[in-house]
Amino acid sequence: TRRGRTCAAAAAHRAAPPPPRPCLAQADVLRAMAAQERAQRSSGLLLQPLSSLHARAHFLASLRLAHSLSWEQCLTLAHLLQPRTYARNQPIVKQGDAQSGLFIVHSGRCRSYRDLDLSPRRGAGADTRRSARVEADTLAPRDMFGHVALLREGDGKAPTHLLTYVPETVEAQLLHLSRIDYLHHHPLLSDEARRELRLGARLAPTEETLRANHSARLGWNAAKRRYVAEAVARARRK
């Protein structure tokens, strides 16, 4: 009967397995991976450890420095990168240290600062020594410093670090490419990679820039104090 056929169809519908979930499109997967990487960058964490050569090569291939390198070249260069781990506030390099090579932040965050000598010049009539610590920059994963060590020519005196670099997270892991290894494998880096190194060296802060920023910050703080004092005085007069 019609009722029997309807009941049989309803029972078959209930017994049928649920339809499969639609597969994520490739664009959705890529967006999810990008969001996960952004979250890792903001928290200062990257999931891949650097214990294996392939992990270092994969990380190296994600840098603009190595965009024009083949996979074999990335593996060769990754073999030269030395993983180093530092605890919070443990100096990676100190202001005045000789530049030994390029540092690349892999995980964690680092900050850089310089202790400026603000003592008056000779003959100014002051014997006291004054200094101020000026914060320069914060480095996230894939940021680099020490470009000049790879770019200098000849065997003269090595340039010194203008800034002190320390981790600001619980731990930071960096990769170090020494100048000696770089010179032995210089043809590995393309002209584009060397342009990236020169650009990084030009963008590094100078002592003049740090002094100007420090003076501007002092002037801004003084202006804020004057404004607050005048506002309080006007309120009291009312």
mmCIF file of C-alpha atoms in Angstrom, residues 108-215:
data_model
loop_
_atom_site.group_PDB
_atom_site.id
_atom_site.type_symbol
_atom_site.label_atom_id
_atom_site.label_comp_id
_atom_site.label_asym_id
_atom_site.label_seq_id
_atom_site.Cartn_x
_atom_site.Cartn_y
_atom_site.Cartn_z
ATOM 1 C CA GLY A 108 60.659 34.175 20.167
ATOM 2 C CA ARG A 109 61.087 37.931 20.089
ATOM 3 C CA CYS A 110 64.167 40.046 20.711
ATOM 4 C CA ARG A 111 64.664 43.707 21.477
ATOM 5 C CA SER A 112 67.610 45.950 20.771
ATOM 6 C CA TYR A 113 68.875 48.999 22.629
ATOM 7 C CA ARG A 114 71.921 51.249 22.937
ATOM 8 C CA ASP A 115 73.409 52.946 25.977
ATOM 9 C CA LEU A 116 74.072 56.497 24.790
ATOM 10 C CA ASP A 117 76.813 58.560 26.404
ATOM 11 C CA LEU A 118 75.223 61.907 27.281
ATOM 12 C CA SER A 119 78.204 63.333 29.149
ATOM 13 C CA PRO A 120 79.089 66.935 28.233
ATOM 14 C CA ARG A 121 82.055 67.511 25.996
ATOM 15 C CA ARG A 122 85.407 68.437 27.471
ATOM 16 C CA GLY A 123 85.548 71.959 28.822
ATOM 17 C CA ALA A 124 81.828 72.053 29.568
ATOM 18 C CA GLY A 125 82.574 72.223 33.274
ATOM 19 C CA ALA A 126 80.994 68.900 34.288
ATOM 20 C CA ASP A 127 82.832 65.845 35.570
ATOM 21 C CA THR A 128 79.867 63.536 35.956
ATOM 22 C CA ARG A 129 79.158 60.848 33.378
ATOM 23 C CA ARG A 130 75.591 60.559 32.171
ATOM 24 C CA SER A 131 74.095 57.878 29.986
ATOM 25 C CA ALA A 132 70.645 56.822 28.767
ATOM 26 C CA ARG A 133 69.352 53.523 27.463
ATOM 27 C CA VAL A 134 67.487 54.024 24.215
ATOM 28 C CA GLU A 135 65.262 51.249 22.870
ATOM 29 C CA ALA A 136 65.859 50.766 19.151
ATOM 30 C CA ASP A 137 63.668 47.987 17.746
ATOM 31 C CA THR A 138 61.807 44.716 18.363
ATOM 32 C CA LEU A 139 62.653 41.699 16.222
ATOM 33 C CA ALA A 140 60.137 38.967 15.358
ATOM 34 C CA PRO A 141 60.738 35.600 13.656
ATOM 35 C CA ARG A 142 62.473 35.985 10.261
ATOM 36 C CA ASP A 143 64.027 39.329 11.227
ATOM 37 C CA MET A 144 67.819 39.631 10.943
ATOM 38 C CA PHE A 145 70.738 41.680 12.193
ATOM 39 C CA GLY A 146 74.495 41.695 11.568
ATOM 40 C CA HIS A 147 74.265 42.266 7.817
ATOM 41 C CA VAL A 148 77.438 44.376 7.730
ATOM 42 C CA ALA A 149 79.581 41.428 8.853
ATOM 43 C CA LEU A 150 78.846 39.621 5.591
ATOM 44 C CA LEU A 151 79.180 42.680 3.380
ATOM 45 C CA ARG A 152 82.529 44.091 4.500
ATOM 46 C CA GLU A 153 85.475 43.415 2.211
ATOM 47 C CA GLY A 154 89.028 42.507 3.116
ATOM 48 C CA ASP A 155 90.482 41.168 6.353
ATOM 49 C CA GLY A 156 90.646 44.458 8.236
ATOM 50 C CA LYS A 157 89.220 45.177 11.643
ATOM 51 C CA ALA A 158 85.684 43.847 11.997
ATOM 52 C CA PRO A 159 82.912 46.409 12.549
ATOM 53 C CA THR A 160 81.275 46.449 15.971
ATOM 54 C CA HIS A 161 77.636 46.094 16.931
ATOM 55 C CA LEU A 162 75.954 49.430 17.526
ATOM 56 C CA LEU A 163 73.213 47.811 19.637
ATOM 57 C CA THR A 164 72.758 45.186 22.310
ATOM 58 C CA TYR A 165 70.291 42.410 21.422
ATOM 59 C CA VAL A 166 68.481 40.370 24.085
ATOM 60 C CA PRO A 167 65.386 38.104 24.003
ATOM 61 C CA GLU A 168 62.250 39.615 25.505
ATOM 62 C CA THR A 169 60.381 36.290 25.526
ATOM 63 C CA VAL A 170 61.143 33.376 27.861
ATOM 64 C CA GLU A 171 63.375 31.892 25.199
ATOM 65 C CA ALA A 172 64.530 32.810 21.713
ATOM 66 C CA GLN A 173 66.129 30.613 19.093
ATOM 67 C CA LEU A 174 68.287 32.130 16.381
ATOM 68 C CA LEU A 175 70.325 30.935 13.422
ATOM 69 C CA HIS A 176 73.859 32.240 12.964
ATOM 70 C CA LEU A 177 75.726 32.378 9.652
ATOM 71 C CA SER A 178 79.376 33.159 10.351
ATOM 72 C CA ARG A 179 81.362 35.439 8.068
ATOM 73 C CA ILE A 180 83.985 32.725 7.494
ATOM 74 C CA ASP A 181 81.395 30.203 6.249
ATOM 75 C CA TYR A 182 79.747 32.893 4.133
ATOM 76 C CA LEU A 183 83.035 33.784 2.417
ATOM 77 C CA HIS A 184 83.777 30.120 1.674
ATOM 78 C CA HIS A 185 80.354 29.663 0.063
ATOM 79 C CA HIS A 186 79.869 33.166 -1.292
ATOM 80 C CA PRO A 187 78.609 32.027 -4.744
ATOM 81 C CA LEU A 188 75.609 30.374 -3.040
ATOM 82 C CA LEU A 189 73.892 33.737 -2.569
ATOM 83 C CA SER A 190 72.477 35.362 -5.668
ATOM 84 C CA ASP A 191 72.727 39.043 -6.554
ATOM 85 C CA GLU A 192 69.167 39.462 -5.265
ATOM 86 C CA ALA A 193 70.158 37.969 -1.899
ATOM 87 C CA ARG A 194 73.152 40.279 -1.647
ATOM 88 C CA ARG A 195 70.889 43.237 -2.439
ATOM 89 C CA GLU A 196 68.683 42.158 0.475
ATOM 90 C CA LEU A 197 71.743 42.164 2.745
ATOM 91 C CA ARG A 198 72.767 45.634 1.604
ATOM 92 C CA LEU A 199 69.223 46.913 2.114
ATOM 93 C CA GLY A 200 69.137 45.493 5.645
ATOM 94 C CA ALA A 201 72.456 47.156 6.424
ATOM 95 C CA ARG A 202 71.189 50.540 5.176
ATOM 96 C CA LEU A 203 67.974 50.284 7.210
ATOM 97 C CA ALA A 204 69.825 49.602 10.464
ATOM 98 C CA PRO A 205 69.630 52.569 12.886
ATOM 99 C CA THR A 206 72.623 54.838 13.320
ATOM 100 C CA GLU A 207 73.813 56.549 16.487
ATOM 101 C CA GLU A 208 72.713 59.913 15.084
ATOM 102 C CA THR A 209 69.200 58.546 14.550
ATOM 103 C CA LEU A 210 69.071 57.113 18.059
ATOM 104 C CA ARG A 211 70.257 60.415 19.569
ATOM 105 C CA ALA A 212 67.678 62.352 17.562
ATOM 106 C CA ASN A 213 64.907 59.979 18.676
ATOM 107 C CA HIS A 214 66.041 60.281 22.299
ATOM 108 C CA SER A 215 66.023 64.094 22.115
#
